[in-house]
Each structure stands twice: as structure tokens, then as C-alpha cells.
Coordinates of C-alpha atoms and ligand atoms in Angstrom, one line a residue:
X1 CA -13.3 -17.3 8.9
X2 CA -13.8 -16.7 4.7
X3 CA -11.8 -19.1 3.0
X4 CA -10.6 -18.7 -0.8
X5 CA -10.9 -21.9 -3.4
X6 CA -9.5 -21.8 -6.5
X7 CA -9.1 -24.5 -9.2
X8 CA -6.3 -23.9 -11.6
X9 CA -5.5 -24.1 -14.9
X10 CA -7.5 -21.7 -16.3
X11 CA -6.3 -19.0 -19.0
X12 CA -7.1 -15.7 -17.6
X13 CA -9.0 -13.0 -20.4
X14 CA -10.3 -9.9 -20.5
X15 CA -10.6 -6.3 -18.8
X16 CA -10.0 -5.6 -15.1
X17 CA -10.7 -2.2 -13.3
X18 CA -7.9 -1.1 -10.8
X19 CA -9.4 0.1 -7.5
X20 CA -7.9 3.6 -6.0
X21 CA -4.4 2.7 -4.1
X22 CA -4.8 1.6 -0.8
X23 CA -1.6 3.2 0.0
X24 CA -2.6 6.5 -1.1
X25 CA -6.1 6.5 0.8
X26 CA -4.5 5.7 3.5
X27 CA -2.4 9.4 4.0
X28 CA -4.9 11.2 2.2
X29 CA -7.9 10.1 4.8
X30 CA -5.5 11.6 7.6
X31 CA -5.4 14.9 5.4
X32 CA -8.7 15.7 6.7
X33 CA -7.0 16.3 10.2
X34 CA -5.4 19.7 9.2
X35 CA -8.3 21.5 8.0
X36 CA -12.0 22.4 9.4
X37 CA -13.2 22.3 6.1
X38 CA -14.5 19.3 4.0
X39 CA -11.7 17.0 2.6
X40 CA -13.6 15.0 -0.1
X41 CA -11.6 12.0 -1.4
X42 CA -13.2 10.5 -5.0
X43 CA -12.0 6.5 -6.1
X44 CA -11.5 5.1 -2.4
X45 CA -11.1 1.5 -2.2
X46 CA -13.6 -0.4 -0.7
X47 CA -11.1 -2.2 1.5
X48 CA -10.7 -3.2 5.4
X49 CA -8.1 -1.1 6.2
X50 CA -9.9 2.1 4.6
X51 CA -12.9 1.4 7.2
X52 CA -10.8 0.8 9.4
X53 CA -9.2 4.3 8.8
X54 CA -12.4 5.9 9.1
X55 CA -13.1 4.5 12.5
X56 CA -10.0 5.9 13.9
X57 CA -10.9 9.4 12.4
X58 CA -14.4 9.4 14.2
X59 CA -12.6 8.1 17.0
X60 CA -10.4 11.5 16.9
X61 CA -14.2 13.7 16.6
X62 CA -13.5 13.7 12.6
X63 CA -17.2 12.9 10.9
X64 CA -16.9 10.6 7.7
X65 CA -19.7 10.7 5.0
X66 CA -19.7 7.8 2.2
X67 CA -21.2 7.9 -0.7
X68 CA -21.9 6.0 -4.5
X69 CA -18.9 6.3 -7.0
X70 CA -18.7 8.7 -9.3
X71 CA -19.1 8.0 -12.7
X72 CA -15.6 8.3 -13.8
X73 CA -14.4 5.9 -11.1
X74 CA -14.2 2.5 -9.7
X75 CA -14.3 3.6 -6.0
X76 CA -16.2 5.7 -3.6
X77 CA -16.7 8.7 -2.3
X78 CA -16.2 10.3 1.3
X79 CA -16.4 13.4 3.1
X80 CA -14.2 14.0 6.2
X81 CA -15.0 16.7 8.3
X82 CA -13.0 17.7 11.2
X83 CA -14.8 20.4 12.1
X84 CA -13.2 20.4 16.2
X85 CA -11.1 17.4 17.2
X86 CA -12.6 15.7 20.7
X87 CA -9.5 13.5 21.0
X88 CA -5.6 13.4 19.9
X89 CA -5.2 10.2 20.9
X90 CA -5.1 6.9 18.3
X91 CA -5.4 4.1 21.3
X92 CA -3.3 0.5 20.7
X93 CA -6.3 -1.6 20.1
X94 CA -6.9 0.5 16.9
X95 CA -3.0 0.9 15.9
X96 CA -2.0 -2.8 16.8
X97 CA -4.4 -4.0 14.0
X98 CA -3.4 -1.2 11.0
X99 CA 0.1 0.0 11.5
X100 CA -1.1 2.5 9.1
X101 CA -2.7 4.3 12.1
X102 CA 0.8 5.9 13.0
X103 CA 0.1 8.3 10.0
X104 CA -2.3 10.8 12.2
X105 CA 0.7 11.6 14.4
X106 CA 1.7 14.4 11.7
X107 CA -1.6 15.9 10.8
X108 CA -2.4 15.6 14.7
X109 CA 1.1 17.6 15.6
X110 CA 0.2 20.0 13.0
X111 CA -3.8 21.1 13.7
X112 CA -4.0 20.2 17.3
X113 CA 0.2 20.8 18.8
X114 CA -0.1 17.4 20.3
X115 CA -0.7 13.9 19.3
X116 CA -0.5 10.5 21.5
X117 CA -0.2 7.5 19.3
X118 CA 0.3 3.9 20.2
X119 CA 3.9 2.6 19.5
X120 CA 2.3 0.3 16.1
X121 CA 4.5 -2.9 17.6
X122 CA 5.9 -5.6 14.9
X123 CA 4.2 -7.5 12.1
X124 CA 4.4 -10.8 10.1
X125 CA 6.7 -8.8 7.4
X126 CA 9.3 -7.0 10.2
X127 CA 9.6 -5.1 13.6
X128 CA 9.0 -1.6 11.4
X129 CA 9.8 0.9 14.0
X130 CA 8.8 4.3 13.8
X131 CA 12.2 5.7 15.0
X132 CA 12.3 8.1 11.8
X133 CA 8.9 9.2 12.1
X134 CA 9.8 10.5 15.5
X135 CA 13.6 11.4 14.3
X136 CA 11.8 14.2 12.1
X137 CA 9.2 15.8 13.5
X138 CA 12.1 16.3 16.7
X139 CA 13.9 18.2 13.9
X140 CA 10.8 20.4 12.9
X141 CA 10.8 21.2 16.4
X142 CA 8.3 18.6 18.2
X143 CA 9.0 17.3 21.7
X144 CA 8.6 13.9 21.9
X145 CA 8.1 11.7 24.9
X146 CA 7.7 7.8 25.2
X147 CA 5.5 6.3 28.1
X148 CA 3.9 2.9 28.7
X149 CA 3.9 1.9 24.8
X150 CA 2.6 5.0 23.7
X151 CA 4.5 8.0 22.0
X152 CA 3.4 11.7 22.8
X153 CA 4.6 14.1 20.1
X154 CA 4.0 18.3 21.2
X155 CA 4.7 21.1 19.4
X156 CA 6.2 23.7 22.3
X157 CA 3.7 26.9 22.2
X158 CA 1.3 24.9 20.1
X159 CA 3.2 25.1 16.6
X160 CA 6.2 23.3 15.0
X161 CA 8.8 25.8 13.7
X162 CA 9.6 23.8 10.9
X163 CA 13.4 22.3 10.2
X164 CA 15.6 20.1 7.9
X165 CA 15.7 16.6 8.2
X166 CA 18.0 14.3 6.4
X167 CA 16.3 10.6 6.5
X168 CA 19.0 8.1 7.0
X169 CA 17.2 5.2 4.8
X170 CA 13.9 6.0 2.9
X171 CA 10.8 5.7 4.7
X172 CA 7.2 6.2 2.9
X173 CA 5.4 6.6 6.5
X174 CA 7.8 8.5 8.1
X175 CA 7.7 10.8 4.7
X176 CA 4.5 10.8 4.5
X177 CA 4.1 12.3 8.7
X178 CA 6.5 14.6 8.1
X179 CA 5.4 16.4 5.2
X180 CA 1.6 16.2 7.0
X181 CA 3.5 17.7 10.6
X182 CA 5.3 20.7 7.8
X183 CA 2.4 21.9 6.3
X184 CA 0.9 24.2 8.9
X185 CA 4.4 24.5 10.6
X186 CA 5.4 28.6 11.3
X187 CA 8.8 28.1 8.9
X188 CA 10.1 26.0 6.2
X189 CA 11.0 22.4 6.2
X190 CA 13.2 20.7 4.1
X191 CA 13.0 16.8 4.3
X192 CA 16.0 15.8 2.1
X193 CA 16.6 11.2 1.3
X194 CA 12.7 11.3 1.3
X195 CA 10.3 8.3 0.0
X196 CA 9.2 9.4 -3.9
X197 CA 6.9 6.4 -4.1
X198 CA 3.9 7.7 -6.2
X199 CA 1.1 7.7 -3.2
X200 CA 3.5 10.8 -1.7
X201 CA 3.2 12.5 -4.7
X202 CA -0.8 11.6 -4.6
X203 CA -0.3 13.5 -1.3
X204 CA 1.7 16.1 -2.0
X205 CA -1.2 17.1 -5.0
X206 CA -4.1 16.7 -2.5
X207 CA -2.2 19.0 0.0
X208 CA -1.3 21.4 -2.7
X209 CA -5.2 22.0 -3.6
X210 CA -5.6 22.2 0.2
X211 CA -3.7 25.2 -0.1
X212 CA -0.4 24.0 1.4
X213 CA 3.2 25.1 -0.1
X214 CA 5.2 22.6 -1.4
X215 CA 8.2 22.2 -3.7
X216 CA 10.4 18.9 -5.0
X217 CA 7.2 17.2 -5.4
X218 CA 8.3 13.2 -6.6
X219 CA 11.9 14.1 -5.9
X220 CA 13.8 13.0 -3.0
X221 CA 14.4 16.7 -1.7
X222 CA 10.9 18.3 -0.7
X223 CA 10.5 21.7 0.9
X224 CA 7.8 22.9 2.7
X225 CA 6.8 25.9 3.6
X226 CA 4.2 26.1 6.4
X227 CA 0.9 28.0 6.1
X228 CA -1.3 29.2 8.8
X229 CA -4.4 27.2 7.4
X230 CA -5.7 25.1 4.7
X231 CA -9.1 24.5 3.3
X232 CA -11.3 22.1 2.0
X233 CA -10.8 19.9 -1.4
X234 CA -12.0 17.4 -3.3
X235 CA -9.2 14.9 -4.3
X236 CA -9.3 11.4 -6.7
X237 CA -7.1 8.9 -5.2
X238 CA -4.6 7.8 -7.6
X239 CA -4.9 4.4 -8.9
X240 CA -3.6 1.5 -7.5
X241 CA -0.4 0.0 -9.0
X242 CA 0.3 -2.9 -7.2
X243 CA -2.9 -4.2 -7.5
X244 CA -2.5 -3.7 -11.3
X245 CA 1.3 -5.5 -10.8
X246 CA -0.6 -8.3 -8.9
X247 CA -3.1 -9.0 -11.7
X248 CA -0.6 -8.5 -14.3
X249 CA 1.5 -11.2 -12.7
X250 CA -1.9 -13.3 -12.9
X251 CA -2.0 -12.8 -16.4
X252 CA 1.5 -14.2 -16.7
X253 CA 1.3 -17.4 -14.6
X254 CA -2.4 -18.0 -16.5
X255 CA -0.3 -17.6 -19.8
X256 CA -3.6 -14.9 -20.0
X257 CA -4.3 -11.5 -22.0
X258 CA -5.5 -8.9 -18.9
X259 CA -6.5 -5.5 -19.6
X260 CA -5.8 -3.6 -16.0
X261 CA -7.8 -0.7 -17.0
X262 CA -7.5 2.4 -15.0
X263 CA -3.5 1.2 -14.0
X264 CA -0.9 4.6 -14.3
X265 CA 1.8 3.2 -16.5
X266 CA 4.2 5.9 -15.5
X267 CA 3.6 4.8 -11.6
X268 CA 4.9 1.1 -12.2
X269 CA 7.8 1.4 -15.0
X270 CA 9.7 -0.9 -12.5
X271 CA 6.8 -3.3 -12.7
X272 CA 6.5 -3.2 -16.1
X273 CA 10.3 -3.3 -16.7
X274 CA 10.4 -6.8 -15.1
X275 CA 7.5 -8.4 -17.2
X276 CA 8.3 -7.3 -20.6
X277 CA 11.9 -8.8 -19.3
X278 CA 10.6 -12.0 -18.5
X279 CA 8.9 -12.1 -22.0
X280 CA 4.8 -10.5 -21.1
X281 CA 4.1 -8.6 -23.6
X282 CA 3.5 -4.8 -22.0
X283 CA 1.2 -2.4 -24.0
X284 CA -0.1 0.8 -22.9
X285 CA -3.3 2.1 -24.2
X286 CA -5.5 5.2 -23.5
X287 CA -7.2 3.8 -20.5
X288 CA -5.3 0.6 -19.5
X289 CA -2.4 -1.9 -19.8
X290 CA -2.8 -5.0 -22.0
X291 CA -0.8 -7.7 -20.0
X292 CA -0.2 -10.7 -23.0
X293 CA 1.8 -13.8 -22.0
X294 CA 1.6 -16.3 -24.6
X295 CA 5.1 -18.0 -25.0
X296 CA 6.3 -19.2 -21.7
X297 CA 8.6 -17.2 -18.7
X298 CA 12.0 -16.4 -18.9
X299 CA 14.0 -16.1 -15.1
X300 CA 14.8 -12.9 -13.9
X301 CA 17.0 -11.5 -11.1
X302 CA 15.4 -8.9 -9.2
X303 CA 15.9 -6.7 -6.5
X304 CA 13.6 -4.6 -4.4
X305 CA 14.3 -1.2 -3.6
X306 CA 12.6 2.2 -2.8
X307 CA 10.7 3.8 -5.5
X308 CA 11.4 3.9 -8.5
X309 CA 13.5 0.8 -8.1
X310 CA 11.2 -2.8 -8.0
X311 CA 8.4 -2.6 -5.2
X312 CA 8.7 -4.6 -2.0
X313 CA 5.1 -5.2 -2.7
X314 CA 5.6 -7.1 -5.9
X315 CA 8.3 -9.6 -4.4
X316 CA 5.4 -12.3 -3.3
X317 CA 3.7 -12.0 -6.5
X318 CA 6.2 -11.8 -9.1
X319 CA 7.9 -15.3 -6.7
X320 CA 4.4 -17.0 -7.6
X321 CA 4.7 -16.2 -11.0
X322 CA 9.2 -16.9 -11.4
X323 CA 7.9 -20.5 -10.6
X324 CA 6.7 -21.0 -14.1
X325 CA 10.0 -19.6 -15.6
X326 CA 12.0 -21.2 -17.3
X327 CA 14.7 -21.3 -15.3
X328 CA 16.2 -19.8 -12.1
X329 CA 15.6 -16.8 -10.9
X330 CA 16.6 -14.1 -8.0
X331 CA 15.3 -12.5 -5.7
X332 CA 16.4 -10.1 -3.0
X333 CA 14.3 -8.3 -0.9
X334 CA 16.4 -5.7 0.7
X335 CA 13.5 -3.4 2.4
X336 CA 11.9 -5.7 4.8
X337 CA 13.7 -8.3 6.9
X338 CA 11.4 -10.8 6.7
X339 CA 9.0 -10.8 3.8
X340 CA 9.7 -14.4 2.9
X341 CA 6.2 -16.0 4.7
X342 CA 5.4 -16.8 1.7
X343 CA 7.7 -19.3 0.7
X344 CA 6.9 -22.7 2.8
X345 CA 3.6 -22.3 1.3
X346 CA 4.4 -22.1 -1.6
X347 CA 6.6 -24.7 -1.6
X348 CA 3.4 -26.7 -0.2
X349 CA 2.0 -26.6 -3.7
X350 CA 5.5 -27.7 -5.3
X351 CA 7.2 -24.4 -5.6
X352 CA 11.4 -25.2 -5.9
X353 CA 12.6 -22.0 -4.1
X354 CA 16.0 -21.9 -1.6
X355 CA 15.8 -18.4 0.7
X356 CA 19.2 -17.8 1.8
X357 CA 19.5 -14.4 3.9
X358 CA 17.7 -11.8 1.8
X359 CA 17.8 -13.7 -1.1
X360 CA 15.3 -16.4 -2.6
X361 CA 16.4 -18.9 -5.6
X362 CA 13.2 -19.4 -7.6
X363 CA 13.7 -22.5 -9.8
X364 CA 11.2 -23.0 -12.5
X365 CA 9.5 -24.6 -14.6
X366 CA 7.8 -26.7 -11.5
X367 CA 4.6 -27.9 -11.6
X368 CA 1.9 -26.6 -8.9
X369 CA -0.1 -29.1 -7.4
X370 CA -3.2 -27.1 -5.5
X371 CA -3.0 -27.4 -1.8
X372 CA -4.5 -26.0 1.6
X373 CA -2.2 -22.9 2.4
X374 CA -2.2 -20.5 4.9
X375 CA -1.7 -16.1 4.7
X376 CA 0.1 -14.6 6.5
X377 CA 0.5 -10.9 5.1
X378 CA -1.2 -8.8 2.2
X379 CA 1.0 -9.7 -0.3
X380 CA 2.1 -13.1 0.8
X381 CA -1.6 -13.9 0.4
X382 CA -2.3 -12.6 -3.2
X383 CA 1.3 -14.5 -4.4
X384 CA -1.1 -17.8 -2.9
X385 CA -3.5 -17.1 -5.0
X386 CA -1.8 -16.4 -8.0
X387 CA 0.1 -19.3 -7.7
X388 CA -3.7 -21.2 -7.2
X389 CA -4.6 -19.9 -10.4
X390 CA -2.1 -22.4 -12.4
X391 CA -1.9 -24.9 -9.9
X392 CA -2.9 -28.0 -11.1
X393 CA -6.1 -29.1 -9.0
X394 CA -7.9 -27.1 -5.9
X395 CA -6.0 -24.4 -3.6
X396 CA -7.5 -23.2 -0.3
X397 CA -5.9 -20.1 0.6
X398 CA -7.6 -20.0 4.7
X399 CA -7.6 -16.2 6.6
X400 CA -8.2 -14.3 3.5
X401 CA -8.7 -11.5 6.0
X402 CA -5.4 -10.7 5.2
X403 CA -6.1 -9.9 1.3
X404 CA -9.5 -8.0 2.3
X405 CA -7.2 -5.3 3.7
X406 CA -5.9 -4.5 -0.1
X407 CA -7.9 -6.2 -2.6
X408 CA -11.1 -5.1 -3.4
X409 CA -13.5 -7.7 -4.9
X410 CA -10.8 -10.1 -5.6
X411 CA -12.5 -13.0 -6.2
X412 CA -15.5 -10.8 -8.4
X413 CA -12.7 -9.3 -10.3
X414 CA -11.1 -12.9 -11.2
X415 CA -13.7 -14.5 -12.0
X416 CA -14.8 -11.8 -14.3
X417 CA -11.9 -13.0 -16.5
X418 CA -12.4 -16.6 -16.2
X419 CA -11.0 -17.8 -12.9
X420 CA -12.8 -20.7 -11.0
X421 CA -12.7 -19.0 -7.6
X422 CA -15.1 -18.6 -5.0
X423 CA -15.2 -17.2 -1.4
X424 CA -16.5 -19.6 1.1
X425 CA -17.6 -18.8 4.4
X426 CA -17.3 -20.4 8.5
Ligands
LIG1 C1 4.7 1.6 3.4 O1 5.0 1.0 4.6 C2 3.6 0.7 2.7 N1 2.4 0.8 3.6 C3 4.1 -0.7 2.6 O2 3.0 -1.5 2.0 C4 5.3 -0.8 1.8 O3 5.8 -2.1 1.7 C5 6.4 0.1 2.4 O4 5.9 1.5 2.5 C6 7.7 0.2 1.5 O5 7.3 0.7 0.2 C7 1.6 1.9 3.5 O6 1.9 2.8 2.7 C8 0.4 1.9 4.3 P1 8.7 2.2 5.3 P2 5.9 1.8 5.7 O7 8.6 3.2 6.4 O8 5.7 3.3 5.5 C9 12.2 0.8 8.1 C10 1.5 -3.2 1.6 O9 1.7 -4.4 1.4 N2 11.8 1.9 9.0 O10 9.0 2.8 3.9 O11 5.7 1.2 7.0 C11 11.2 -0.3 8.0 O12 11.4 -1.2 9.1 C12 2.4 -2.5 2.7 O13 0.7 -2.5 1.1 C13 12.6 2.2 10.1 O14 13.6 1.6 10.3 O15 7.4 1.4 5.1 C14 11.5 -0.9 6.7 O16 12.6 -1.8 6.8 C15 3.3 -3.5 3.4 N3 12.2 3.2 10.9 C16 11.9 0.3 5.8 O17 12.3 1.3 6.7 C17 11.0 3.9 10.7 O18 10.7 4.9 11.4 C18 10.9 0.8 4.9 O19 9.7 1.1 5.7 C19 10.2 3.6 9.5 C20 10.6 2.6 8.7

């Protein structure tokens, strides 16, 4: 099993390119689903979880073509064709690894009237239950049915109707197989409290040049009205902004000048809110973000929340990163209800940091002293390694698998700007 070393200390400097989102690739691959045409996807991540997206595609009959990147980009290219579907079923030993898997029940419902998904089961980071996945595509119509830890979704005569659903709390998946189930539905749906986060604008535009119908787009009302087809496109896969957070927040603890180039600016204002805040300086320029942190941290007191509030996904890195504050900070993670795995280890390398209930009491400045850690989740994993970056001595951050699912080239990209990291293997 890959392990990460890092030896910290070292002032981060220079330019690094931020891969396509790994939360848009992942409902923009299932896109391909609702047409017989070819759904080309430009700037994919070269990341576990993409792969593993394209195996359960082939799995469902869908043929996936990779090629170089194109010039413009950081990422790949590849061709989905699901020319005739030979299966609507997503089995548990593909779903139980990427929970991400859930999001062909939509596109399924929508091209094929049926879809049989494995219930996804728990994770390090919460139980996340699909209930609201299933909640709306009942209310475009669907029949749903729950047997032996799988869910069976039909749509009676073969094609939704279409509704209005009202989504209790925001969900991005549950969104995000909603909008996919609308598109091709016989009415309109109107999917009112929905996720705005930027990957469902991402694919609300690569359904739109699909030739789907959709209004509200990046608002949390969005109506859809279905179409009897859609065609082929070629999409670019947005860029991804917590990756760009994640690096920023390495540019901070390094006391380091990063340019994140390729980041969207507009997609992480929250982000970029919370740095210049804590005293980074924040500038945007044509093609990227200069990240500067020259004179120390200040604390902060954050909160996550949906979009456009402060990411969930930036809680484990910006934690690494409060430790060098000057002072205490606050965090409360109010999405998840248990993304805190982080914590012990970094209190392993010295980290001062009290979690009571959804909140976590980050007091800096504390020295790091590098240590053998352990990840346990995406994000948890890359707030390891930022905090191995300004540890004092060597951090071994073990089952890197876990960062392989949403960094791409980590360790190249790091070391690229000065970082004594390597990837060892066994
Ligand atoms: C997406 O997960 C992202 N994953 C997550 O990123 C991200 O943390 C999350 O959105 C929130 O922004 C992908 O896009 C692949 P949710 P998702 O449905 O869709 C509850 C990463 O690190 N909920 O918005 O699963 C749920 O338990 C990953 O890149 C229900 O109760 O998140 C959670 O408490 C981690 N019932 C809250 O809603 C449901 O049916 C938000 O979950 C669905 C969700």
C-alpha cells in the first residue's frame, strides 16, 4: 500500500495547474446515459474514482474512449457512447467502493424507465442516505421499491411524468439525479431548496448543449422541462475548486506564494473570503490565483454550509492550516456528522484542537512535529499532508489511496513548487 513522506519546513513557490473537478466528472460521466450519441467530456481528472466511473459505465453496456489532453487543458479526454444499454443495474461491489455510483439512478430512470442501484451503505465521513434521491424521483412519478439492499426505481409506462419537489435540506447528489431523471421526463419538473454548488451548474451547461431544457440554472429553484431526446456534445469539465482551496491552504501553512492556475475565482468566493480573512493575500489574475502568505495567520471562526456558504470540503484543510494561527479558531461543520477523522491525527503531530459536538476549537500557533499518520477520507488525508508540509521533521501519511480518489499527481504537483515529498511504495 503507497505511502506519502513528506519533510517539512519548506516555503512553497510557484505555479500549480488545477485538474478538472472531480465532483463535476463525476455527474457529467453519467450524462452519457441519456443519449445514444457521443458525450465527449474535455479536462477529466486523472483520478481513481473517475476510472472507477468508467468501469461502472461499461458495466451498464456504455463504451468509454480516452484520449491525450487537449491543448488548452490539464486533463483528458473521453468519449462515452451508450449506444444500447445491456444492463440497468450498478451491483454493491461497485457502489460500496464510490458512493458516487448512486448518480446513474437518474440518467438510468430517464433513458431506460428502470434502474436497480445498490443502497451506497455508510462511510468514514457519515451514514449519507439516499432518502432524497429517492424522495424526488417518487415525486416525478417513479415507483420505487427496496429489496435485499438494493433500490429499484421504474418509471410506470416507461417514462417519468415529471413533478415538483421541495428538498427538505440541500443535497448535491440527490440534485444532481433529479435534474438527470427530469430531463427526458414527458412534463415539467420543478425541484425547488436544490444544491447550487458549481459542479450542478457544470451540469446543468453540459445538459443544456445536450439539448435538454432547463431554467434557474445556479439558483436554488430549477425547472425542467423534459424533452423526448438529447444528443451528443462535447463538454470541458469545470475546474476544480477545492483542489485549488487545498493548495491555497498549502501556500498558507508554507508561509508560500502559489499560483493555482486554471482555479474559477467566482466558484470559491467562500474559499477565498476565509484566506484573505486570515491575512493570505488573494489576487486574481487572467489565468490563476496568486495565493501570498507572508506575515503569519490570524484565527478565524468558520462554518460550513451548502454552497455558496464555506465548503464541507475545505473544513480538513483549512483545520491543518488554523493550527499556525495565531490564535483560536472555530469550526463547525454542520453538513456531515462526522467529518472530524481528522483530528487525533493531527493531534499526533502536536495539533491543539478540542471537537465538541459539531464544533472543533483550533488553537494555534503550535508547533508540528512530523509523525506516522493514518487517512481516513479524501479530505481528512490532504489536511495530513498539508499539515506535513510545516511540520517540523518527517510525516508518513499511510493509505494514500484515499487522496488518489481526488488529487491528481499530488505529490508531482508539490514538489513542482518545492515540497520534499515522495510517494513510496509496499
Ligand atoms: C457531494 O456529496 C460531494 N460528492 C461531497 O464531496 C460533498 O462533501 C457533498 O456533496 C456536500 O457538498 C460528490 O459530489 C461526488 P449531499 P453528496 O447529498 O451528494 C444528507 C468530497 O470530498 N443527505 O449534499 O453525497 C447527507 O447525509 C466529497 O469530494 C440525506 O440525508 O452530499 C449529508 O449530511 C465528500 N439524504 C447532507 O445531506 C440524502 O438522500 C449533504 O449531503 C442525501 C444526502
Amino acid at each position: 500500500m503507497d505511502r506519502i513522506l513528506i519533510r517539512g519546513g519548506r516555503r512553497l513557490a510557484g505555479r500549480i495547474p488545477v485538474s478538472g473537478a472531480k465532483n463535476a466528472a463525476l455527474t457529467l460521466m453519467p450524462c452519457a446515459l441519456l443519449t445514444d450519441e457521443p458525450l465527449t467530456l474535455r479536462n477529466l481528472p486523472r483520478l481513481a474514482d473517475v476510472d472507477g466511473f468508467g468501469h461502472l459505465l461499461n458495466q451498464l453496456g456504455v463504451s468509454t474512449m480516452v484520449e491525450g489532453a487537449h491543448p488548452a487543458d490539464f486533463g483528458r479526454v473521453m468519449t462515452m457512447r451508450a449506444q444500447r444499454l445491456t444492463s440497468t443495474i450498478a451491483p454493491y461491489d461497485i457502489v460500496r467502493k464510490m458512493r458516487a455510483s448512486i448518480l446513474v439512478l437518474g440518467p438510468l430512470v430517464a433513458r431506460a424507465g428502470e434502474a436497480t442501484v445498490s443502497l451506497p451503505g455508510g462511510c468514514a465521513i457519515g451514514n449519507r442516505p439516499i432518502d432524497l434521491h429517492l424522495k424526488a424521483l417518487e415525486a416525478m412519478g417513479a415507483e420505487i421499491e427496496l429489496t435485499a439492499g438494493y433500490v429499484k426505481a421504474v418509471a410506470p409506462g416507461g417514462r417519468l411524468p415529471g413533478g415538483r419537489y421541495t428538498f427538505p435540506v440541500v443535497s448535491v447528489g440527490a440534485t444532481e439525479n433529479a435534474v438527470m431523471a427530469a430531463v427526458l421526463a414527458r412534463g415539467t419538473t420543478v425541484l425547488e431548496n436544490a444544491a447550487r454548488e458549481p459542479e450542478i451548474v457544470d451540469l446543468c451547461n453540459c445538459l443544456l448543449a445536450m439539448g435538454a431544457s432547463i431554467t434557474g440554472i445556479g439558483t436554488e429553484t430549477l425547472t425542467i422541462d423534459g424533452v423526448d431526446r438529447l444528443h451528443g456534445a462535447t463538454y470541458r469539465v469545470m475546474p476544480d475548486r477545492i483542489e485549488a482551496g487545498s493548495y491555497a491552504c498549502a501556500a498558507a501553512i508554507t508561509g508560500g506564494s502559489l499560483e493555482l492556475v486554471g482555479a474559477n475565482a467566482g466558484d470559491m468566493r467562500a474559499t477565498l473570503a476565509a484566506l484573505s480573512e486570515a491575512g493570505v493575500k488573494v489576487e486574481e489574475r487572467r489565468d490563476a490565483i496568486l495565493i501570498e502568505a507572508s506575515n503569519g495567520l490570524a484565527p478565524l471562526n468558520l462554518s460550513t454550509a451548502p454552497y455558496p456558504g464555506f465548503a464541507t470540503d475545505m473544513q480538513a484543510q483549512f483545520m491543518a492550516m488554523l493550527t499556525k494561527a495565531e490564535g483560536t479558531s472555530v469550526l463547525t461543520e454542520t453538513i456531515f456528522e462526522n467529518r472530524y477523522m481528522h483530528v487525533p491525527e493531527l493531534a499526533r503531530m502536536g495539533a491543539d484542537i478540542q471537537v465538541t459536538g459539531r464544533s472543533a476549537l483550533v488553537r494555534g500557533v503550535t508547533p508540528l512535529i512530523g509523525a506516522p499518520v493514518m487517512a481516513t477520507d479524501l479530505r481528512a488525508s490532504m489536511s495530513l499532508i498539508i499539515a506535513g508540509l510545516a511540520a517540523e521533521g518527517e510525516t508518513e501519511v499511510n493509505r494514500v489511496y484515499h487522496l488518489d480518489r481526488g488529487y491528481e499527481r499530488l505529490e508531482e504537483k508539490l514538489q513542482a513548487v518545492g515540497a520534499d515529498i515522495e510517494r513510496v511504495g509496499g
